[in-house]
Structures are given as structure tokens and as C-alpha cells.
Coordinates of C-alpha atoms in Angstrom, one line a residue:
M109 CA 24.9 15.4 -78.3
K110 CA 22.2 18.0 -77.7
L111 CA 21.0 17.7 -81.3
D112 CA 20.8 13.8 -81.1
F113 CA 18.7 14.3 -77.9
L114 CA 16.4 17.1 -79.6
D115 CA 16.0 14.7 -82.8
R116 CA 14.9 11.7 -80.5
V117 CA 12.5 13.9 -78.7
A118 CA 11.1 15.2 -82.0
R119 CA 10.6 11.8 -83.4
L120 CA 8.8 10.8 -80.3
L121 CA 6.4 13.7 -80.4
Y122 CA 5.7 13.3 -84.1
G123 CA 4.9 9.5 -83.6
R124 CA 2.4 10.6 -80.9
L125 CA 0.7 13.2 -83.0
V126 CA 0.1 11.3 -86.1
G127 CA -0.6 8.0 -84.2
R128 CA -1.6 5.1 -86.4
N129 CA -1.2 7.2 -89.5
A130 CA 2.5 7.4 -89.2
R131 CA 4.2 5.5 -92.0
V132 CA 7.4 3.4 -91.5
P133 CA 9.9 4.6 -94.1
R134 CA 10.1 2.0 -97.1
D135 CA 14.0 1.4 -96.8
H136 CA 13.4 0.6 -93.0
E137 CA 10.3 -1.5 -93.8
A138 CA 12.3 -3.5 -96.3
A139 CA 15.1 -4.1 -93.7
L140 CA 12.7 -5.5 -91.1
T141 CA 11.3 -7.8 -93.7
R142 CA 14.7 -8.9 -94.8
R143 CA 15.5 -9.5 -91.2
A144 CA 12.4 -11.4 -90.4
M145 CA 12.9 -13.7 -93.5
R146 CA 16.7 -14.2 -93.4
P147 CA 18.7 -12.5 -90.5
T148 CA 22.4 -11.9 -91.4
L149 CA 24.7 -13.7 -88.8
T150 CA 28.2 -12.3 -88.5
V151 CA 31.2 -13.9 -86.3
L152 CA 34.3 -12.1 -85.1
T153 CA 37.1 -14.5 -84.2
M154 CA 40.9 -14.0 -83.2
V155 CA 43.2 -16.7 -83.9
R156 CA 46.9 -17.6 -83.1
N157 CA 48.7 -21.0 -84.1
E158 CA 45.6 -23.2 -84.4
A159 CA 46.9 -25.3 -87.4
G160 CA 45.4 -28.3 -85.7
L161 CA 42.0 -26.9 -85.2
I162 CA 41.6 -24.0 -87.9
R163 CA 40.0 -26.3 -90.5
E164 CA 37.4 -27.6 -88.0
S165 CA 36.8 -24.2 -86.7
M166 CA 36.1 -22.7 -90.2
R167 CA 34.0 -25.6 -91.3
H168 CA 31.8 -24.8 -88.4
L169 CA 31.7 -21.0 -88.7
C170 CA 31.0 -21.2 -92.6
A171 CA 28.1 -23.5 -91.9
L172 CA 26.3 -21.1 -89.7
F173 CA 27.4 -17.4 -90.5
D174 CA 27.0 -15.1 -93.4
R175 CA 30.1 -13.1 -92.6
V176 CA 33.3 -14.8 -90.9
I177 CA 35.8 -12.2 -89.9
V178 CA 39.0 -13.7 -88.8
I179 CA 41.9 -11.5 -87.2
D180 CA 45.0 -13.6 -87.2
H181 CA 47.4 -12.7 -84.4
L182 CA 51.0 -13.6 -85.9
S183 CA 50.3 -17.2 -86.5
N184 CA 53.5 -18.9 -87.9
D185 CA 52.4 -22.6 -87.8
G186 CA 50.6 -22.6 -91.3
T187 CA 47.3 -21.1 -89.9
Y188 CA 47.6 -17.8 -91.6
E189 CA 48.4 -19.2 -94.9
F190 CA 45.5 -21.5 -94.7
L191 CA 43.2 -18.8 -94.1
L192 CA 44.4 -16.8 -97.0
E193 CA 43.9 -19.7 -99.4
L194 CA 40.4 -20.4 -98.1
R195 CA 39.4 -16.9 -98.3
K196 CA 39.9 -17.3 -102.1
L197 CA 37.0 -20.2 -102.1
R198 CA 34.6 -18.6 -99.4
G199 CA 33.4 -15.2 -100.2
E200 CA 32.0 -14.8 -96.6
I201 CA 35.6 -14.9 -95.1
S202 CA 37.5 -11.8 -94.4
V203 CA 41.0 -12.2 -93.0
L204 CA 43.0 -9.4 -91.3
R205 CA 46.4 -9.7 -89.5
F206 CA 47.3 -8.2 -86.2
D207 CA 51.0 -7.5 -86.0
E208 CA 51.5 -6.6 -82.2
P209 CA 53.1 -9.5 -80.1
A210 CA 51.2 -8.6 -77.0
Y211 CA 47.6 -10.0 -76.4
Y212 CA 45.3 -7.1 -76.9
Q213 CA 42.4 -9.1 -77.6
A214 CA 39.8 -6.8 -76.1
E215 CA 41.1 -3.8 -78.1
I216 CA 41.4 -5.7 -81.3
M217 CA 37.7 -7.0 -80.9
T218 CA 36.4 -3.6 -79.9
W219 CA 38.0 -2.1 -83.0
S220 CA 36.5 -4.8 -85.2
F221 CA 33.1 -4.1 -83.7
Q222 CA 33.3 -0.3 -84.2
N223 CA 34.9 -0.5 -87.7
L224 CA 33.8 -3.7 -89.5
I225 CA 30.2 -4.1 -88.1
D226 CA 27.2 -2.4 -89.7
P227 CA 24.1 -2.3 -87.6
T228 CA 22.0 -1.9 -90.8
L229 CA 23.4 -5.2 -92.2
D230 CA 24.7 -7.5 -89.4
D231 CA 21.8 -8.5 -87.3
W232 CA 23.7 -10.8 -84.9
V233 CA 27.2 -10.8 -84.0
F234 CA 29.0 -13.7 -82.2
C235 CA 32.4 -13.3 -80.7
L236 CA 33.8 -16.7 -80.6
D237 CA 37.4 -18.4 -80.3
A238 CA 38.6 -21.2 -82.7
D239 CA 37.9 -23.8 -79.8
E240 CA 34.2 -22.8 -79.2
F241 CA 31.3 -24.4 -81.2
L242 CA 27.6 -23.8 -81.2
P243 CA 25.4 -26.5 -80.1
F244 CA 23.5 -26.7 -83.4
A245 CA 23.5 -29.2 -86.3
S246 CA 22.4 -26.8 -88.9
R247 CA 21.9 -23.0 -89.4
S248 CA 18.1 -23.3 -89.3
A249 CA 18.2 -24.8 -85.8
L250 CA 20.6 -21.7 -84.7
L251 CA 18.1 -19.3 -86.3
Q252 CA 15.0 -21.0 -84.6
E253 CA 16.7 -20.6 -81.2
L254 CA 17.7 -17.0 -81.8
E255 CA 14.1 -16.2 -82.5
R256 CA 13.5 -16.6 -78.7
F257 CA 16.0 -13.5 -78.1
S258 CA 14.8 -11.3 -80.8
H259 CA 14.2 -8.4 -78.5
A260 CA 17.5 -9.1 -76.4
P261 CA 20.5 -6.7 -77.1
V262 CA 22.9 -9.1 -75.6
I263 CA 22.8 -12.8 -75.0
S264 CA 25.2 -15.1 -72.9
M265 CA 26.3 -18.6 -73.6
R266 CA 27.9 -20.5 -70.8
W267 CA 31.1 -22.7 -71.4
Q268 CA 30.5 -26.5 -71.6
N269 CA 34.1 -27.4 -71.0
L270 CA 34.6 -30.7 -72.9
V271 CA 37.2 -33.5 -72.1
P272 CA 38.6 -35.4 -75.2
R273 CA 38.5 -39.1 -74.9
D274 CA 41.4 -39.2 -77.3
L275 CA 44.3 -36.9 -75.8
R276 CA 46.5 -37.7 -78.9
S277 CA 44.3 -36.1 -81.5
D278 CA 43.0 -32.7 -82.4
A279 CA 39.9 -34.1 -83.8
V280 CA 36.7 -32.2 -82.9
I281 CA 33.7 -32.5 -85.2
G282 CA 32.4 -36.0 -84.9
A283 CA 34.8 -36.9 -82.0
T284 CA 33.8 -38.2 -78.7
F285 CA 34.1 -36.1 -75.5
L286 CA 33.0 -36.0 -71.9
R287 CA 30.5 -33.5 -71.0
P288 CA 30.0 -32.0 -67.4
S289 CA 26.4 -32.3 -65.8
R290 CA 26.6 -28.4 -65.4
A291 CA 28.0 -25.4 -67.4
A292 CA 30.9 -23.4 -66.3
N293 CA 30.3 -20.0 -64.7
L294 CA 32.2 -18.2 -67.4
H295 CA 30.2 -17.2 -70.6
K296 CA 30.6 -15.6 -73.9
V297 CA 28.4 -13.0 -75.7
A298 CA 26.6 -12.4 -78.8
F299 CA 24.6 -9.2 -79.5
Q300 CA 22.3 -7.4 -81.9
P301 CA 24.0 -4.1 -83.0
R302 CA 20.8 -2.2 -83.9
L303 CA 19.4 -2.8 -80.3
L304 CA 22.7 -1.5 -78.5
P305 CA 22.3 1.8 -76.7
Q306 CA 23.5 4.8 -78.5
R307 CA 26.9 5.1 -76.8
R308 CA 30.2 3.7 -77.0
I309 CA 30.6 -0.2 -76.2
R310 CA 33.6 -2.0 -75.5
I311 CA 34.1 -5.8 -75.9
S312 CA 36.0 -7.3 -72.8
E313 CA 39.0 -9.2 -72.7
G314 CA 38.3 -12.9 -73.5
N315 CA 34.7 -11.8 -75.2
H316 CA 33.0 -12.5 -71.7
S317 CA 30.9 -9.4 -71.8
L318 CA 29.9 -6.1 -73.5
N319 CA 30.9 -3.1 -71.3
Y320 CA 30.1 0.6 -71.5
A321 CA 33.1 2.4 -72.6
D322 CA 33.0 4.9 -69.6
G323 CA 35.3 4.9 -66.7
R324 CA 33.5 2.3 -64.5
R325 CA 33.3 -0.2 -67.7
R326 CA 29.9 -1.5 -66.5
P327 CA 28.7 -4.6 -68.4
L328 CA 25.5 -4.4 -70.3
P329 CA 23.2 -7.1 -68.7
P330 CA 23.0 -10.3 -71.0
T331 CA 20.0 -12.4 -71.3
P332 CA 21.0 -16.1 -70.7
A333 CA 20.6 -18.2 -73.6
F334 CA 22.0 -21.5 -74.8
D335 CA 25.5 -23.2 -73.7
L336 CA 28.5 -23.3 -75.8
Y337 CA 30.9 -26.3 -76.3
H338 CA 34.4 -25.4 -75.3
V339 CA 37.4 -27.5 -76.3
P340 CA 40.4 -25.6 -75.1
L341 CA 42.8 -28.6 -74.2
R342 CA 42.9 -31.4 -76.7
S343 CA 46.3 -33.0 -76.3
C344 CA 49.4 -32.9 -74.1
S345 CA 51.7 -31.3 -76.8
Q346 CA 49.0 -28.8 -77.6
I347 CA 48.5 -28.1 -73.9
E348 CA 52.0 -27.0 -73.5
A349 CA 52.1 -24.9 -76.6
K350 CA 49.1 -23.1 -75.6
V351 CA 50.2 -22.4 -72.1
R352 CA 53.5 -21.0 -73.4
Q353 CA 51.9 -19.0 -76.1
G354 CA 49.3 -17.6 -73.8
L355 CA 51.7 -16.5 -71.2
Q356 CA 54.0 -14.8 -73.6
G357 CA 51.3 -12.7 -75.1
Y358 CA 49.9 -11.5 -71.7
R359 CA 53.3 -10.6 -70.2
R360 CA 54.1 -8.6 -73.4
M361 CA 51.3 -6.2 -72.4
G362 CA 53.2 -4.7 -69.9
A363 CA 51.3 -1.9 -67.9
M364 CA 48.3 -2.5 -70.0
R365 CA 47.8 -6.0 -68.6
G366 CA 44.9 -6.3 -66.2
K367 CA 45.3 -7.9 -62.8
D368 CA 43.6 -11.0 -63.5
H369 CA 44.4 -11.4 -67.3
G370 CA 46.0 -14.6 -68.1
S371 CA 45.7 -16.0 -64.6
H372 CA 44.6 -19.3 -65.8
W373 CA 47.7 -19.7 -67.7
E374 CA 50.0 -19.1 -64.7
S375 CA 47.8 -21.6 -62.6
I376 CA 48.6 -24.1 -65.3
E377 CA 52.2 -23.3 -65.7
R378 CA 52.8 -23.7 -61.8
V379 CA 51.2 -27.5 -62.2
L380 CA 53.4 -28.3 -65.2
Q381 CA 56.5 -27.0 -63.3
T382 CA 55.6 -28.9 -60.1
T383 CA 54.1 -32.1 -61.5
G384 CA 54.7 -32.4 -65.0
L385 CA 52.1 -33.2 -67.6
T386 CA 50.7 -36.7 -67.5
E387 CA 47.6 -37.9 -69.1
S388 CA 45.6 -37.9 -65.7
V389 CA 46.7 -34.3 -65.2
A390 CA 45.6 -33.2 -68.7
I391 CA 42.1 -34.9 -68.0
D392 CA 41.6 -33.0 -64.7
M393 CA 42.9 -29.6 -66.4
A394 CA 40.3 -29.9 -69.2
A395 CA 37.6 -30.8 -66.9
R396 CA 38.5 -27.8 -64.4
Y397 CA 39.4 -25.4 -67.2
G398 CA 38.8 -21.5 -66.3
Q399 CA 39.3 -22.5 -62.5
Q400 CA 42.3 -21.8 -60.2
L401 CA 44.0 -25.3 -60.2
T402 CA 45.1 -26.7 -56.9
H403 CA 47.1 -29.9 -55.8
P404 CA 46.7 -32.7 -56.0
L405 CA 45.9 -32.7 -59.7
G406 CA 44.9 -35.8 -61.7
T407 CA 42.0 -37.8 -62.4
S408 CA 40.6 -40.4 -64.9
F409 CA 37.6 -40.8 -67.4
E410 CA 36.0 -43.3 -65.1
S411 CA 36.0 -40.8 -62.2
L412 CA 34.7 -38.1 -64.4
L413 CA 31.8 -40.5 -65.3
E414 CA 31.1 -41.2 -61.7
Q415 CA 30.8 -37.5 -61.1
G416 CA 28.1 -37.1 -63.6
F417 CA 30.0 -36.5 -66.8
V418 CA 28.4 -38.0 -69.9
E419 CA 29.7 -39.0 -73.2
L420 CA 29.1 -36.7 -76.0
R421 CA 29.8 -37.1 -79.9
L422 CA 30.2 -33.5 -81.2
D423 CA 27.8 -33.4 -84.1
V424 CA 27.6 -29.8 -84.7
A425 CA 27.0 -27.9 -88.2
A426 CA 30.0 -28.2 -90.7
A427 CA 30.5 -27.1 -94.1
C428 CA 31.9 -29.5 -96.8
D429 CA 35.5 -29.1 -97.0
E430 CA 36.3 -31.5 -100.0
D431 CA 37.5 -28.6 -102.2
W432 CA 39.4 -26.8 -99.4
P433 CA 43.2 -26.4 -99.2
R434 CA 45.2 -28.4 -97.0
V435 CA 46.5 -27.0 -93.8
V436 CA 50.3 -27.3 -94.1
A437 CA 51.1 -27.4 -90.4
R438 CA 54.7 -26.5 -89.2
R439 CA 56.1 -26.4 -85.6
P440 CA 55.3 -22.7 -84.5
M441 CA 58.5 -20.8 -83.7
D442 CA 58.6 -18.4 -80.6
S443 CA 58.7 -14.9 -81.9
H444 CA 60.0 -13.1 -78.7
G445 CA 60.0 -9.6 -80.3
P446 CA 61.0 -6.9 -78.2
T447 CA 61.1 -7.2 -74.4
I448 CA 58.2 -5.7 -72.1
E449 CA 60.4 -2.7 -71.4
Q450 CA 60.6 -1.9 -75.1
R451 CA 56.9 -2.1 -75.7
P452 CA 54.7 1.0 -75.5
R453 CA 53.5 1.5 -72.1
S454 CA 50.1 2.3 -73.5
I455 CA 48.2 2.3 -76.8
D456 CA 45.8 4.6 -78.5
R457 CA 42.5 2.6 -79.1
D458 CA 41.2 5.6 -81.3
R459 CA 44.2 5.3 -83.5
L460 CA 44.1 1.5 -84.6
V461 CA 44.6 1.4 -88.3
M462 CA 44.1 -1.3 -90.8
T463 CA 46.1 -1.4 -93.9
E464 CA 43.8 -2.9 -96.5
A465 CA 46.5 -3.9 -99.0
V466 CA 48.2 -6.2 -96.6
G467 CA 45.2 -6.7 -94.3
T468 CA 47.1 -5.7 -91.3
V469 CA 45.8 -4.1 -88.0
R470 CA 48.3 -1.9 -86.2
F471 CA 48.4 0.0 -82.9
A472 CA 49.6 3.6 -82.8
A473 CA 51.7 4.3 -79.7
R474 CA 50.9 7.3 -77.8

């Protein structure tokens, strides 16, 4: 630490002494030129049982990003097999597998950032879920918008929770939704690794912030940027499966689970147990996603339009998928695994390992 500090002081004094005669090293100059001409965009995404959506998500990400790093979390519905086949066709895709049943998203995303991201190569890094879509029709449009934030270490993108017009389909790209008049309070983040402070950084649960990895977990203040299209609830059957899966993952975290982690799933579960899932309830859930749900619950498309929602056709960037493999979807099985009492009470974040031959990320128990 002392040597790092002295090195920074020496560089500062040297720069002041030589003034305008100081020359930028050639490799650094080349890197700056490359960045200005064509920045490298990278996305980290963690998925589980997204057979109905994974093709749409990959089309979108492959159209925008140079590197697509996917961590599959024990999918058993055809998602993982599709990703392995797609990886053979698309060189920008990397696929890893996380084989711990509990939902340690923050640990996995932080590990991926620390081990898979190179600040000298990755200019922008986005942390997105499969149901999140950037509001751009092309990569060039995204790059043009990012130019406005060239000096921002971290940017935030607020959720636009979209309500599907067709609750019997998983269609997203080109489908019609209702968009609220104002974005939700929750946001996701993207960042420029080379601009981050020289200390350990942790990605929060849900990818909602970048935090200093100290005892207080203070967030790095983000610069507000553009909104993000979010389509978490798309059909009645998908809602029930998503709630069940989400609750299982959080409950298996045991003592590692934060106080508010998964509270939205518990809120939805209480509604399902009390009133059941009708179309009007599903519409209301989608419109109020991320909020604590209270009774009575239920609304209609007409009511949302009266509240200021507007129709939106989701025309976002999408790669051609004519030669892509089919998603052979199957009904996911509940892999209960060990009970909470059998799971390790804590994990060693510094001993996460990835076995490259099988593409598996594992936790080492303390």
C-alpha cells in the first residue's frame, strides 16, 4: 500500500516537472485511440431456467456487446444446453456454470468482475438479467449515448417495468407492452473499470449498485443515465415458476441471506396464497413489480392506460438468429438439494474457484 502511494506521488511530481514535454507511453496512447474509435462493451449476466426468454435475451446482448459472459445457475429446463450450443457459433459468448443451489448472486457477480474483467480491455461493463433490455435499436445508438458519460465511473439505469399485452406468450422483442409514465425507483448499474477507485469493489445483490468492499459497504455514487426496459412477469405460468424458484434460492442462503433479500418474492407468494393468480392480478403485479404488494390486487389494461401507461412495441437491437440452435425447452424440476441446515453457514468469497474444463464456479466453504 505504501509503495503504491509513493508511486502515485512520484508520477504526479514527474508530470508537474516535465509539464508539456511529458510523453504518453505508446501502448497507453494506442489504448486511448482504440477506445475512442471502438470501445469494448462487456456484459455479465446470471441466468436460471430461462428457456422461454434466453433466445431473445442472447439476440439482444449479441447485437450490442463484444463480450457476453453468462453464468448459468443450475438451469434444468434447456437453458444451459442452448447456451453451450450457441457458444460454438458465437465467439463473444462465454458460459460458466454455478452449481451451488442457494442464490449467491452478489458473490458470483463480484467474483466475475474481479476475475473475468480486464480494465485494459473492457471499457464498459453492464450487469444485466435475462429480462432486462437496453432501449437502443443498434449498437451505434448505444455508443453514442455512452459518449455522454465518458467521465462517469458508474452510471445507473432505472427500471421501466413493462406490462405484456399478451399474458400467454413469452414474446419480448417486437411484442407490445404497456409502459408506465415514470420509471421505477430501482435501478441497475454499468461501469468503466479503468475509472474505478483503486480499492476492492463489490457488486450488490440484484446488480443495483457498486459498493466499496469495506465494513460499511458504501455505494459508489452513480451518474443517472438512461432507463432500462424490464419484463420480469410475462405469463401466469411463468410468474408461478419464477416465484417458486426465487424463494427456493433465497431460503437456501441460510444465515447469508440479507434482511430484505427476496422480500418481493415473499410479497407475491402471499398474494398467490390469498387470492390466486388471475389475469387482473398478473397485470397488477407486473405494473407494480419491485413494490410491496397490498390488497386488494387486480387491475386491467384499460385502467393502466387511464393512469398514464402508453403502448410500446419493443423494437430493440437484436442479432439475426437464423442459424442458431433451437431451445429444447422442458419442464424444470425442483432440485431441492440439501436443506438449509446442511448448507454451509458462510462462504469464503476469496476462495471461489472456476474449473475451466467443465466451466463450473464453486464456493469453498469456510
